[in-house]
mmCIF file of C-alpha atoms and ligand atoms in Angstrom:
data_model
loop_
_atom_site.group_PDB
_atom_site.id
_atom_site.type_symbol
_atom_site.label_atom_id
_atom_site.label_comp_id
_atom_site.label_asym_id
_atom_site.label_seq_id
_atom_site.Cartn_x
_atom_site.Cartn_y
_atom_site.Cartn_z
ATOM 1 C CA MET R 1 166.694 116.124 -96.837
ATOM 2 C CA VAL R 2 166.671 116.436 -93.688
ATOM 3 C CA VAL R 3 169.091 118.875 -91.223
ATOM 4 C CA VAL R 4 170.222 117.117 -88.186
ATOM 5 C CA MET R 5 171.085 119.147 -85.181
ATOM 6 C CA GLY R 6 172.092 118.257 -81.485
ATOM 7 C CA ALA R 7 169.456 117.972 -78.703
ATOM 8 C CA GLU R 8 171.057 121.363 -77.268
ATOM 9 C CA ALA R 9 170.937 123.174 -80.247
ATOM 10 C CA THR R 10 169.129 126.873 -79.401
ATOM 11 C CA ASP R 11 165.920 127.783 -80.673
ATOM 12 C CA GLU R 12 167.882 130.970 -82.542
ATOM 13 C CA GLN R 13 170.106 127.941 -84.148
ATOM 14 C CA VAL R 14 166.907 126.301 -85.129
ATOM 15 C CA ALA R 15 165.583 129.145 -86.520
ATOM 16 C CA ALA R 16 167.911 130.563 -88.466
ATOM 17 C CA VAL R 17 167.875 126.913 -90.609
ATOM 18 C CA VAL R 18 164.495 127.379 -90.760
ATOM 19 C CA ASP R 19 164.698 130.826 -92.117
ATOM 20 C CA LEU R 20 167.592 129.905 -94.821
ATOM 21 C CA ILE R 21 165.166 127.290 -96.231
ATOM 22 C CA GLU R 22 161.894 128.982 -96.007
ATOM 23 C CA ASP R 23 163.538 132.172 -97.159
ATOM 24 C CA ALA R 24 164.699 129.836 -100.178
ATOM 25 C CA GLY R 25 161.108 129.033 -100.831
ATOM 26 C CA GLY R 26 160.964 125.305 -98.883
ATOM 27 C CA GLU R 27 158.570 123.928 -96.685
ATOM 28 C CA THR R 28 160.073 122.778 -93.119
ATOM 29 C CA PHE R 29 158.976 120.662 -90.188
ATOM 30 C CA VAL R 30 161.116 120.855 -87.084
ATOM 31 C CA SER R 31 161.095 117.520 -84.928
ATOM 32 C CA ARG R 32 162.525 118.303 -81.231
ATOM 33 C CA GLY R 33 163.601 115.253 -79.548
ATOM 34 C CA LYS R 34 165.539 114.171 -76.403
ATOM 35 C CA HIS R 35 168.530 113.127 -78.556
ATOM 36 C CA ARG R 36 168.932 115.141 -81.405
ATOM 37 C CA THR R 37 166.499 118.240 -83.335
ATOM 38 C CA ILE R 38 166.038 117.529 -87.113
ATOM 39 C CA VAL R 39 164.574 120.423 -89.310
ATOM 40 C CA GLY R 40 163.334 118.386 -92.398
ATOM 41 C CA LEU R 41 162.057 119.441 -95.599
ATOM 42 C CA LEU R 42 159.215 118.725 -97.477
ATOM 43 C CA GLY R 43 158.776 118.240 -100.905
ATOM 44 C CA ASP R 44 161.230 118.646 -103.794
ATOM 45 C CA THR R 45 164.355 118.701 -101.827
ATOM 46 C CA GLU R 46 166.915 119.005 -104.842
ATOM 47 C CA ARG R 47 166.875 122.777 -105.233
ATOM 48 C CA PHE R 48 167.659 123.210 -101.657
ATOM 49 C CA MET R 49 170.955 120.837 -101.727
ATOM 50 C CA ALA R 50 173.079 123.730 -102.497
ATOM 51 C CA LEU R 51 172.511 125.749 -99.271
ATOM 52 C CA PRO R 52 174.999 126.393 -97.103
ATOM 53 C CA LEU R 53 173.465 124.510 -94.296
ATOM 54 C CA ALA R 54 176.339 122.139 -93.340
ATOM 55 C CA GLY R 55 178.239 124.791 -91.859
ATOM 56 C CA MET R 56 175.342 127.027 -89.690
ATOM 57 C CA SER R 57 176.164 126.539 -86.043
ATOM 58 C CA GLY R 58 174.315 123.891 -84.340
ATOM 59 C CA VAL R 59 174.280 121.841 -87.182
ATOM 60 C CA ASP R 60 175.694 118.385 -87.100
ATOM 61 C CA GLN R 61 174.719 116.517 -90.769
ATOM 62 C CA VAL R 62 172.805 117.228 -93.713
ATOM 63 C CA VAL R 63 171.355 113.855 -95.080
ATOM 64 C CA ARG R 64 169.357 113.142 -98.530
ATOM 65 C CA ILE R 65 166.820 110.596 -97.787
ATOM 66 C CA GLY R 66 164.707 110.133 -100.630
ATOM 67 C CA LYS R 67 162.187 108.077 -98.731
ATOM 68 C CA PRO R 68 159.002 108.412 -97.392
ATOM 69 C CA TYR R 69 159.922 108.056 -94.375
ATOM 70 C CA LYS R 70 163.376 110.249 -92.697
ATOM 71 C CA LEU R 71 163.842 110.523 -89.592
ATOM 72 C CA VAL R 72 163.814 106.644 -88.840
ATOM 73 C CA ALA R 73 165.373 105.661 -91.520
ATOM 74 C CA ALA R 74 169.145 104.161 -91.339
ATOM 75 C CA GLU R 75 170.775 106.825 -93.594
ATOM 76 C CA SER R 76 169.397 109.586 -90.871
ATOM 77 C CA ARG R 77 171.800 108.314 -87.862
ATOM 78 C CA PRO R 78 175.351 107.030 -87.509
ATOM 79 C CA ALA R 79 174.328 104.003 -85.650
ATOM 80 C CA ALA R 80 171.138 101.895 -84.355
ATOM 81 C CA SER R 81 169.426 103.116 -81.951
ATOM 82 C CA VAL R 82 169.291 102.227 -77.896
ATOM 83 C CA VAL R 83 165.776 102.886 -76.360
ATOM 84 C CA GLN R 84 166.463 103.286 -72.611
ATOM 85 C CA VAL R 85 163.631 101.925 -70.729
ATOM 86 C CA GLY R 86 164.580 101.789 -66.796
ATOM 87 C CA ASN R 87 168.011 100.247 -66.871
ATOM 88 C CA VAL R 88 167.320 98.201 -69.684
ATOM 89 C CA ALA R 89 168.905 99.391 -72.971
ATOM 90 C CA ILE R 90 166.578 97.992 -75.628
ATOM 91 C CA GLY R 91 168.766 97.656 -79.057
ATOM 92 C CA ARG R 92 171.088 95.873 -81.318
ATOM 93 C CA ASP R 93 173.680 94.709 -78.618
ATOM 94 C CA SER R 94 171.299 92.700 -76.624
ATOM 95 C CA PHE R 95 168.312 90.624 -76.672
ATOM 96 C CA CYS R 96 165.449 91.627 -74.290
ATOM 97 C CA VAL R 97 162.432 89.572 -73.243
ATOM 98 C CA ILE R 98 159.214 90.809 -72.661
ATOM 99 C CA ALA R 99 156.674 88.647 -71.038
ATOM 100 C CA GLY R 100 153.208 88.898 -69.391
ATOM 101 C CA PRO R 101 149.539 88.226 -69.520
ATOM 102 C CA CYS R 102 147.817 89.064 -72.509
ATOM 103 C CA ALA R 103 145.060 91.149 -70.804
ATOM 104 C CA ILE R 104 145.332 91.845 -66.948
ATOM 105 C CA GLU R 105 142.088 89.915 -65.657
ATOM 106 C CA THR R 106 142.073 89.407 -61.911
ATOM 107 C CA GLU R 107 144.939 91.111 -59.282
ATOM 108 C CA GLU R 108 145.837 87.231 -58.514
ATOM 109 C CA GLN R 109 146.287 86.129 -62.046
ATOM 110 C CA ALA R 110 148.633 89.108 -63.117
ATOM 111 C CA MET R 111 150.718 88.887 -60.074
ATOM 112 C CA SER R 112 151.054 85.531 -60.411
ATOM 113 C CA ALA R 113 152.061 86.178 -64.022
ATOM 114 C CA ALA R 114 154.694 89.134 -63.183
ATOM 115 C CA ARG R 115 156.323 86.963 -60.429
ATOM 116 C CA ALA R 116 157.036 84.349 -62.852
ATOM 117 C CA ALA R 117 157.827 86.318 -65.840
ATOM 118 C CA LYS R 118 160.514 88.055 -63.290
ATOM 119 C CA ALA R 119 161.593 84.815 -62.169
ATOM 120 C CA ALA R 120 162.189 83.537 -65.455
ATOM 121 C CA GLY R 121 164.913 86.142 -66.272
ATOM 122 C CA SER R 122 162.576 88.967 -68.459
ATOM 123 C CA HIS R 123 163.385 92.243 -68.320
ATOM 124 C CA VAL R 124 159.834 93.950 -69.298
ATOM 125 C CA LEU R 125 156.347 92.816 -68.260
ATOM 126 C CA ARG R 126 153.004 93.369 -70.353
ATOM 127 C CA GLY R 127 149.995 93.344 -69.608
ATOM 128 C CA ASP R 128 146.808 95.450 -70.936
ATOM 129 C CA ALA R 129 144.538 96.766 -69.087
ATOM 130 C CA TYR R 130 142.193 97.798 -72.733
ATOM 131 C CA LYS R 131 142.012 95.256 -75.546
ATOM 132 C CA HIS R 132 141.246 95.654 -78.945
ATOM 133 C CA ARG R 133 139.103 92.745 -79.499
ATOM 134 C CA THR R 134 137.564 91.475 -82.610
ATOM 135 C CA SER R 135 134.660 90.744 -81.176
ATOM 136 C CA PRO R 136 132.794 93.263 -79.251
ATOM 137 C CA TYR R 137 131.070 90.464 -77.080
ATOM 138 C CA ALA R 138 134.976 89.624 -75.947
ATOM 139 C CA PHE R 139 136.385 90.493 -72.803
ATOM 140 C CA GLN R 140 137.439 94.430 -73.440
ATOM 141 C CA GLY R 141 139.821 94.855 -70.012
ATOM 142 C CA LEU R 142 139.853 96.083 -66.789
ATOM 143 C CA ALA R 143 140.391 99.655 -67.686
ATOM 144 C CA LYS R 144 141.737 101.676 -65.137
ATOM 145 C CA ARG R 145 141.680 99.268 -62.752
ATOM 146 C CA GLY R 146 143.838 97.271 -64.784
ATOM 147 C CA LEU R 147 146.236 100.093 -64.799
ATOM 148 C CA GLU R 148 146.267 99.854 -61.260
ATOM 149 C CA ILE R 149 147.037 96.289 -60.996
ATOM 150 C CA LEU R 150 149.536 97.145 -63.770
ATOM 151 C CA ALA R 151 151.299 99.932 -61.216
ATOM 152 C CA GLN R 152 151.571 96.795 -58.664
ATOM 153 C CA MET R 153 153.282 94.323 -60.998
ATOM 154 C CA ARG R 154 155.833 97.140 -61.757
ATOM 155 C CA ALA R 155 156.141 98.180 -57.983
ATOM 156 C CA GLU R 156 156.814 94.493 -56.784
ATOM 157 C CA THR R 157 159.049 93.301 -59.480
ATOM 158 C CA GLY R 158 160.946 96.377 -59.883
ATOM 159 C CA LEU R 159 160.538 95.976 -63.523
ATOM 160 C CA PRO R 160 159.215 98.201 -66.213
ATOM 161 C CA VAL R 161 156.062 97.503 -67.772
ATOM 162 C CA VAL R 162 154.280 97.822 -71.182
ATOM 163 C CA THR R 163 150.554 98.322 -71.830
ATOM 164 C CA GLU R 164 148.406 99.149 -74.874
ATOM 165 C CA VAL R 165 146.590 102.443 -75.585
ATOM 166 C CA LEU R 166 143.260 102.583 -77.651
ATOM 167 C CA HIS R 167 142.283 106.300 -77.816
ATOM 168 C CA THR R 168 143.835 109.554 -77.983
ATOM 169 C CA SER R 169 141.843 110.542 -74.738
ATOM 170 C CA ASP R 170 143.501 108.017 -73.097
ATOM 171 C CA VAL R 171 147.175 108.449 -73.731
ATOM 172 C CA ASP R 172 147.989 110.534 -70.946
ATOM 173 C CA LEU R 173 146.455 108.464 -68.527
ATOM 174 C CA VAL R 174 148.121 105.018 -69.913
ATOM 175 C CA ALA R 175 151.601 107.141 -70.017
ATOM 176 C CA SER R 176 151.215 107.485 -66.158
ATOM 177 C CA TYR R 177 151.473 103.887 -65.523
ATOM 178 C CA ALA R 178 153.388 102.553 -68.531
ATOM 179 C CA ASP R 179 157.428 102.463 -69.386
ATOM 180 C CA ILE R 180 156.546 101.931 -72.630
ATOM 181 C CA ILE R 181 152.988 102.445 -74.408
ATOM 182 C CA ARG R 182 151.925 100.141 -76.960
ATOM 183 C CA ILE R 183 150.167 101.001 -80.250
ATOM 184 C CA GLY R 184 148.326 97.542 -81.051
ATOM 185 C CA ALA R 185 148.368 96.085 -85.019
ATOM 186 C CA ARG R 186 144.794 97.512 -85.698
ATOM 187 C CA ASN R 187 145.846 101.031 -84.731
ATOM 188 C CA MET R 188 149.120 101.115 -86.626
ATOM 189 C CA GLN R 189 147.318 103.509 -89.122
ATOM 190 C CA ASN R 190 145.783 105.633 -86.529
ATOM 191 C CA PHE R 191 147.433 108.715 -87.393
ATOM 192 C CA GLN R 192 146.169 110.785 -84.442
ATOM 193 C CA LEU R 193 147.302 108.051 -81.708
ATOM 194 C CA LEU R 194 150.555 108.148 -83.410
ATOM 195 C CA ARG R 195 151.187 111.915 -82.951
ATOM 196 C CA GLU R 196 149.429 111.599 -79.419
ATOM 197 C CA VAL R 197 152.097 109.366 -78.148
ATOM 198 C CA GLY R 198 154.921 110.836 -80.152
ATOM 199 C CA ARG R 199 153.780 114.000 -78.223
ATOM 200 C CA THR R 200 154.542 111.970 -74.858
ATOM 201 C CA ARG R 201 158.106 111.415 -74.117
ATOM 202 C CA ARG R 202 157.465 107.754 -73.349
ATOM 203 C CA PRO R 203 159.020 104.994 -75.391
ATOM 204 C CA VAL R 204 156.517 103.392 -77.875
ATOM 205 C CA MET R 205 156.180 100.027 -79.196
ATOM 206 C CA LEU R 206 154.415 100.111 -82.604
ATOM 207 C CA LYS R 207 152.859 96.850 -83.722
ATOM 208 C CA ARG R 208 152.671 95.887 -87.706
ATOM 209 C CA GLY R 209 149.272 96.361 -88.606
ATOM 210 C CA LEU R 210 147.901 93.003 -89.736
ATOM 211 C CA SER R 211 147.981 93.718 -93.552
ATOM 212 C CA ALA R 212 150.637 96.507 -93.373
ATOM 213 C CA THR R 213 153.786 96.802 -95.774
ATOM 214 C CA ILE R 214 157.216 97.246 -94.078
ATOM 215 C CA GLU R 215 157.258 100.428 -95.486
ATOM 216 C CA GLU R 216 153.760 101.464 -94.554
ATOM 217 C CA TRP R 217 154.874 100.466 -90.936
ATOM 218 C CA LEU R 218 158.232 102.342 -91.236
ATOM 219 C CA MET R 219 155.701 105.697 -92.046
ATOM 220 C CA ALA R 220 153.728 104.862 -89.047
ATOM 221 C CA ALA R 221 156.822 105.060 -87.105
ATOM 222 C CA GLU R 222 157.918 108.353 -89.094
ATOM 223 C CA TYR R 223 154.548 109.896 -87.668
ATOM 224 C CA ILE R 224 155.476 109.336 -83.843
ATOM 225 C CA ALA R 225 159.007 110.307 -84.633
ATOM 226 C CA GLN R 226 158.129 113.563 -86.042
ATOM 227 C CA GLN R 227 156.518 114.624 -83.227
ATOM 228 C CA GLY R 228 160.209 114.641 -81.380
ATOM 229 C CA ASN R 229 159.745 110.943 -79.730
ATOM 230 C CA GLU R 230 162.233 108.852 -81.348
ATOM 231 C CA ASP R 231 162.151 106.089 -78.585
ATOM 232 C CA ILE R 232 160.410 103.399 -80.891
ATOM 233 C CA ILE R 233 160.613 99.744 -81.177
ATOM 234 C CA LEU R 234 158.619 98.389 -83.809
ATOM 235 C CA CYS R 235 157.559 94.678 -83.150
ATOM 236 C CA GLU R 236 156.536 92.479 -86.095
ATOM 237 C CA ARG R 237 153.363 90.300 -85.122
ATOM 238 C CA GLY R 238 152.307 88.409 -88.259
ATOM 239 C CA ILE R 239 150.152 89.601 -91.382
ATOM 240 C CA ARG R 240 147.526 88.174 -92.768
ATOM 241 C CA THR R 241 148.021 85.391 -95.384
ATOM 242 C CA TYR R 242 145.749 82.867 -96.787
ATOM 243 C CA GLU R 243 147.006 80.524 -94.160
ATOM 244 C CA PRO R 244 144.332 79.343 -91.796
ATOM 245 C CA MET R 245 146.729 77.203 -89.638
ATOM 246 C CA THR R 246 147.858 79.917 -87.861
ATOM 247 C CA ARG R 247 146.211 83.131 -86.629
ATOM 248 C CA ASN R 248 148.944 85.085 -88.511
ATOM 249 C CA THR R 249 151.873 84.513 -90.893
ATOM 250 C CA LEU R 250 154.950 85.873 -88.841
ATOM 251 C CA ASP R 251 157.169 87.521 -91.472
ATOM 252 C CA LEU R 252 160.757 86.365 -90.095
ATOM 253 C CA SER R 253 162.046 88.147 -93.093
ATOM 254 C CA ALA R 254 160.870 91.429 -91.807
ATOM 255 C CA ILE R 255 163.383 91.472 -89.010
ATOM 256 C CA PRO R 256 166.405 91.682 -90.994
ATOM 257 C CA LEU R 257 164.811 93.959 -93.606
ATOM 258 C CA VAL R 258 163.847 96.257 -91.057
ATOM 259 C CA HIS R 259 167.377 96.330 -89.724
ATOM 260 C CA ARG R 260 168.782 97.173 -93.122
ATOM 261 C CA LEU R 261 166.140 99.830 -93.614
ATOM 262 C CA SER R 262 166.027 101.688 -89.820
ATOM 263 C CA HIS R 263 168.126 102.037 -86.818
ATOM 264 C CA LEU R 264 165.007 101.358 -85.065
ATOM 265 C CA PRO R 265 164.858 98.112 -83.116
ATOM 266 C CA VAL R 266 162.340 95.572 -84.060
ATOM 267 C CA PHE R 267 160.661 92.920 -81.650
ATOM 268 C CA VAL R 268 159.119 89.925 -82.626
ATOM 269 C CA ASP R 269 155.891 88.517 -80.998
ATOM 270 C CA PRO R 270 155.533 84.847 -81.335
ATOM 271 C CA SER R 271 152.156 84.640 -79.130
ATOM 272 C CA HIS R 272 149.976 86.598 -81.543
ATOM 273 C CA SER R 273 151.400 85.941 -84.664
ATOM 274 C CA SER R 274 150.973 82.387 -84.410
ATOM 275 C CA GLY R 275 147.922 82.299 -81.728
ATOM 276 C CA LYS R 276 149.123 78.397 -80.857
ATOM 277 C CA ARG R 277 150.909 77.794 -77.857
ATOM 278 C CA GLU R 278 152.998 74.921 -79.616
ATOM 279 C CA LEU R 279 154.450 77.411 -81.824
ATOM 280 C CA VAL R 280 155.320 80.425 -79.401
ATOM 281 C CA ALA R 281 159.066 78.493 -78.668
ATOM 282 C CA PRO R 282 159.739 77.295 -81.984
ATOM 283 C CA LEU R 283 159.156 80.920 -83.357
ATOM 284 C CA ALA R 284 160.570 82.899 -80.485
ATOM 285 C CA LEU R 285 164.187 80.759 -81.174
ATOM 286 C CA ALA R 286 163.984 81.674 -84.840
ATOM 287 C CA ALA R 287 162.988 85.301 -83.632
ATOM 288 C CA VAL R 288 166.457 85.419 -81.862
ATOM 289 C CA ALA R 289 168.377 83.613 -84.954
ATOM 290 C CA VAL R 290 166.817 86.226 -87.451
ATOM 291 C CA GLY R 291 168.503 89.085 -85.456
ATOM 292 C CA ALA R 292 165.518 90.612 -83.812
ATOM 293 C CA ASP R 293 166.119 92.479 -80.609
ATOM 294 C CA GLY R 294 163.921 91.183 -78.576
ATOM 295 C CA VAL R 295 160.407 89.201 -78.355
ATOM 296 C CA MET R 296 157.040 89.650 -76.302
ATOM 297 C CA ILE R 297 155.706 86.378 -75.048
ATOM 298 C CA ASP R 298 151.919 85.482 -73.579
ATOM 299 C CA ILE R 299 151.992 84.131 -70.230
ATOM 300 C CA HIS R 300 149.062 83.135 -68.076
ATOM 301 C CA PRO R 301 148.709 80.967 -64.786
ATOM 302 C CA HIS R 302 146.261 78.993 -65.861
ATOM 303 C CA PRO R 303 145.811 79.421 -69.989
ATOM 304 C CA GLU R 304 142.384 77.373 -69.787
ATOM 305 C CA THR R 305 140.711 79.908 -67.802
ATOM 306 C CA ALA R 306 142.463 82.986 -69.644
ATOM 307 C CA LEU R 307 139.521 85.683 -70.618
ATOM 308 C CA CYS R 308 141.598 86.889 -73.590
ATOM 309 C CA ASP R 309 144.105 84.779 -75.829
ATOM 310 C CA GLY R 310 144.209 81.260 -73.644
ATOM 311 C CA PRO R 311 145.298 79.204 -76.795
ATOM 312 C CA GLN R 312 148.291 80.919 -77.174
ATOM 313 C CA ALA R 313 149.713 81.513 -73.796
ATOM 314 C CA LEU R 314 152.577 79.530 -72.165
ATOM 315 C CA THR R 315 151.986 78.627 -68.581
ATOM 316 C CA THR R 316 154.649 80.238 -66.209
ATOM 317 C CA GLU R 317 156.545 76.942 -65.913
ATOM 318 C CA GLU R 318 157.072 76.609 -69.690
ATOM 319 C CA LEU R 319 158.508 80.312 -69.902
ATOM 320 C CA PRO R 320 162.178 79.503 -67.516
ATOM 321 C CA PRO R 321 163.493 76.801 -70.145
ATOM 322 C CA LEU R 322 162.433 79.077 -73.228
ATOM 323 C CA VAL R 323 164.271 82.108 -71.758
ATOM 324 C CA ALA R 324 167.444 79.894 -71.323
ATOM 325 C CA GLU R 325 167.085 78.755 -74.801
ATOM 326 C CA MET R 326 167.240 81.786 -76.216
ATOM 327 C CA GLY R 327 169.837 83.015 -74.444
ATOM 328 C CA ARG R 328 171.820 80.611 -76.296
ATOM 329 C CA VAL R 329 170.599 80.938 -79.552
ATOM 330 C CA ALA R 330 171.347 84.629 -78.912
ATOM 331 C CA GLU R 331 174.824 83.743 -77.923
ATOM 332 C CA ALA R 332 175.334 81.914 -81.311
ATOM 333 C CA VAL R 333 174.607 84.919 -83.253
ATOM 334 C CA GLY R 334 176.787 87.406 -81.247
ATOM 335 C CA LYS R 335 174.190 88.404 -79.029
ATOM 336 C CA SER R 336 173.697 88.018 -75.238
ATOM 337 C CA LEU R 337 170.489 88.154 -73.063
ATOM 338 C CA ALA R 338 170.122 91.370 -71.382
ATOM 339 C CA ARG R 339 170.957 91.721 -67.742
ATOM 340 C CA GLN R 340 167.974 91.531 -65.388
ATOM 341 C CA THR R 341 168.596 94.481 -63.351
ATOM 342 C CA PRO R 342 165.454 95.903 -61.926
ATOM 343 C CA GLY R 343 164.877 100.064 -62.083
ATOM 344 C CA LEU R 344 162.142 101.982 -63.199
ATOM 345 C CA SER R 345 161.934 105.089 -65.390
ATOM 346 C CA ALA R 346 160.182 108.049 -63.942
ATOM 347 C CA VAL R 347 156.757 107.306 -64.670
ATOM 348 C CA GLY R 348 154.379 109.152 -63.336
ATOM 349 C CA GLN R 349 156.464 112.408 -62.945
HETATM 350 C C1 PEP D 401 148.337 92.424 -78.222
HETATM 351 O O1 PEP D 401 149.814 92.256 -77.872
HETATM 352 O O2 PEP D 401 147.893 92.187 -76.721
HETATM 353 C C2 PEP D 401 147.647 92.512 -78.984
HETATM 354 C C3 PEP D 401 146.890 92.882 -79.141
HETATM 355 O O3 PEP D 401 148.484 92.449 -80.453
HETATM 356 P P1 PEP D 401 148.206 92.896 -81.794
HETATM 357 O O4 PEP D 401 147.799 94.443 -81.326
HETATM 358 O O5 PEP D 401 149.433 92.698 -82.529
HETATM 359 O O6 PEP D 401 146.825 92.151 -82.670
HETATM 360 MN MN1 MN D 402 145.996 88.650 -76.707
#
């Protein structure tokens, strides 16, 4: 059960709700967010349904949610949520394109990808300074220098940026550069890291773990939401199956399923799921067709020399026709490409 209160509910109003429940023997958690305040009940909540919570001041709604995730559950909100990133409203009414290099390698490579992504109509840029590589001998990213180049990509294009954080100790640093902080597949169940990014007030993109069920993924999102940060974008990036011809198997059914189970927007990463350039466009179009709220695509000015994930990167020339085609499929399924309106959020403030 969750008690939904307004973001403007006073501390006294929240305390009154908590006291009523705890005096009746219940255990609570409080999540104070930008959009709303939630008082949640832990454990067997059946016997608390009779408490006169609905009439208390500051309370909008009392909802019974018998699931292991509550704040991110569809039942907890009257409508799908919209994550505002700069001027881009990420949600179910429009389709958003994120593009950029997998890893920031050099200033020249990153700026050239950033310019191409903008020219193609992308809404947000990607570029990682910290890479989670399967081999310890593979390129690990430029760290702080990479974040500085990311800031340059952002400043020159006026587009918001998303980048991955790997460690709890880097969260504040990454949050000071990123409009969206990304949690990668390998960290989906790094619960302390989830709590830390939940503590920030930056939007978070949460990728699905390599072997995570949809329910585990939503419970991971709940860790972020519980800290009062409900600006979460889910990203399906393929799961491990017996099929070796693709790097992972893109689970397209996750998109309509998540849309039923949760109010959060959900993206698709056709690059990391397939690992193959020739599959990126068909999977991106399929993502639009099943109702994804956006895609995140790797591009590189010279994929053959890329230090990370070259075989899956589109060239800068391959992106514009794909964006145009995604726009056509979006129209066909009742969505439209978001307008590209450069404008940055208050990063670093
Ligand atoms: C990435 O997007 O760069 C990445 C590492 O993806 P994933 O975490 O999904 O493997
Ligand atoms: Mn990659």
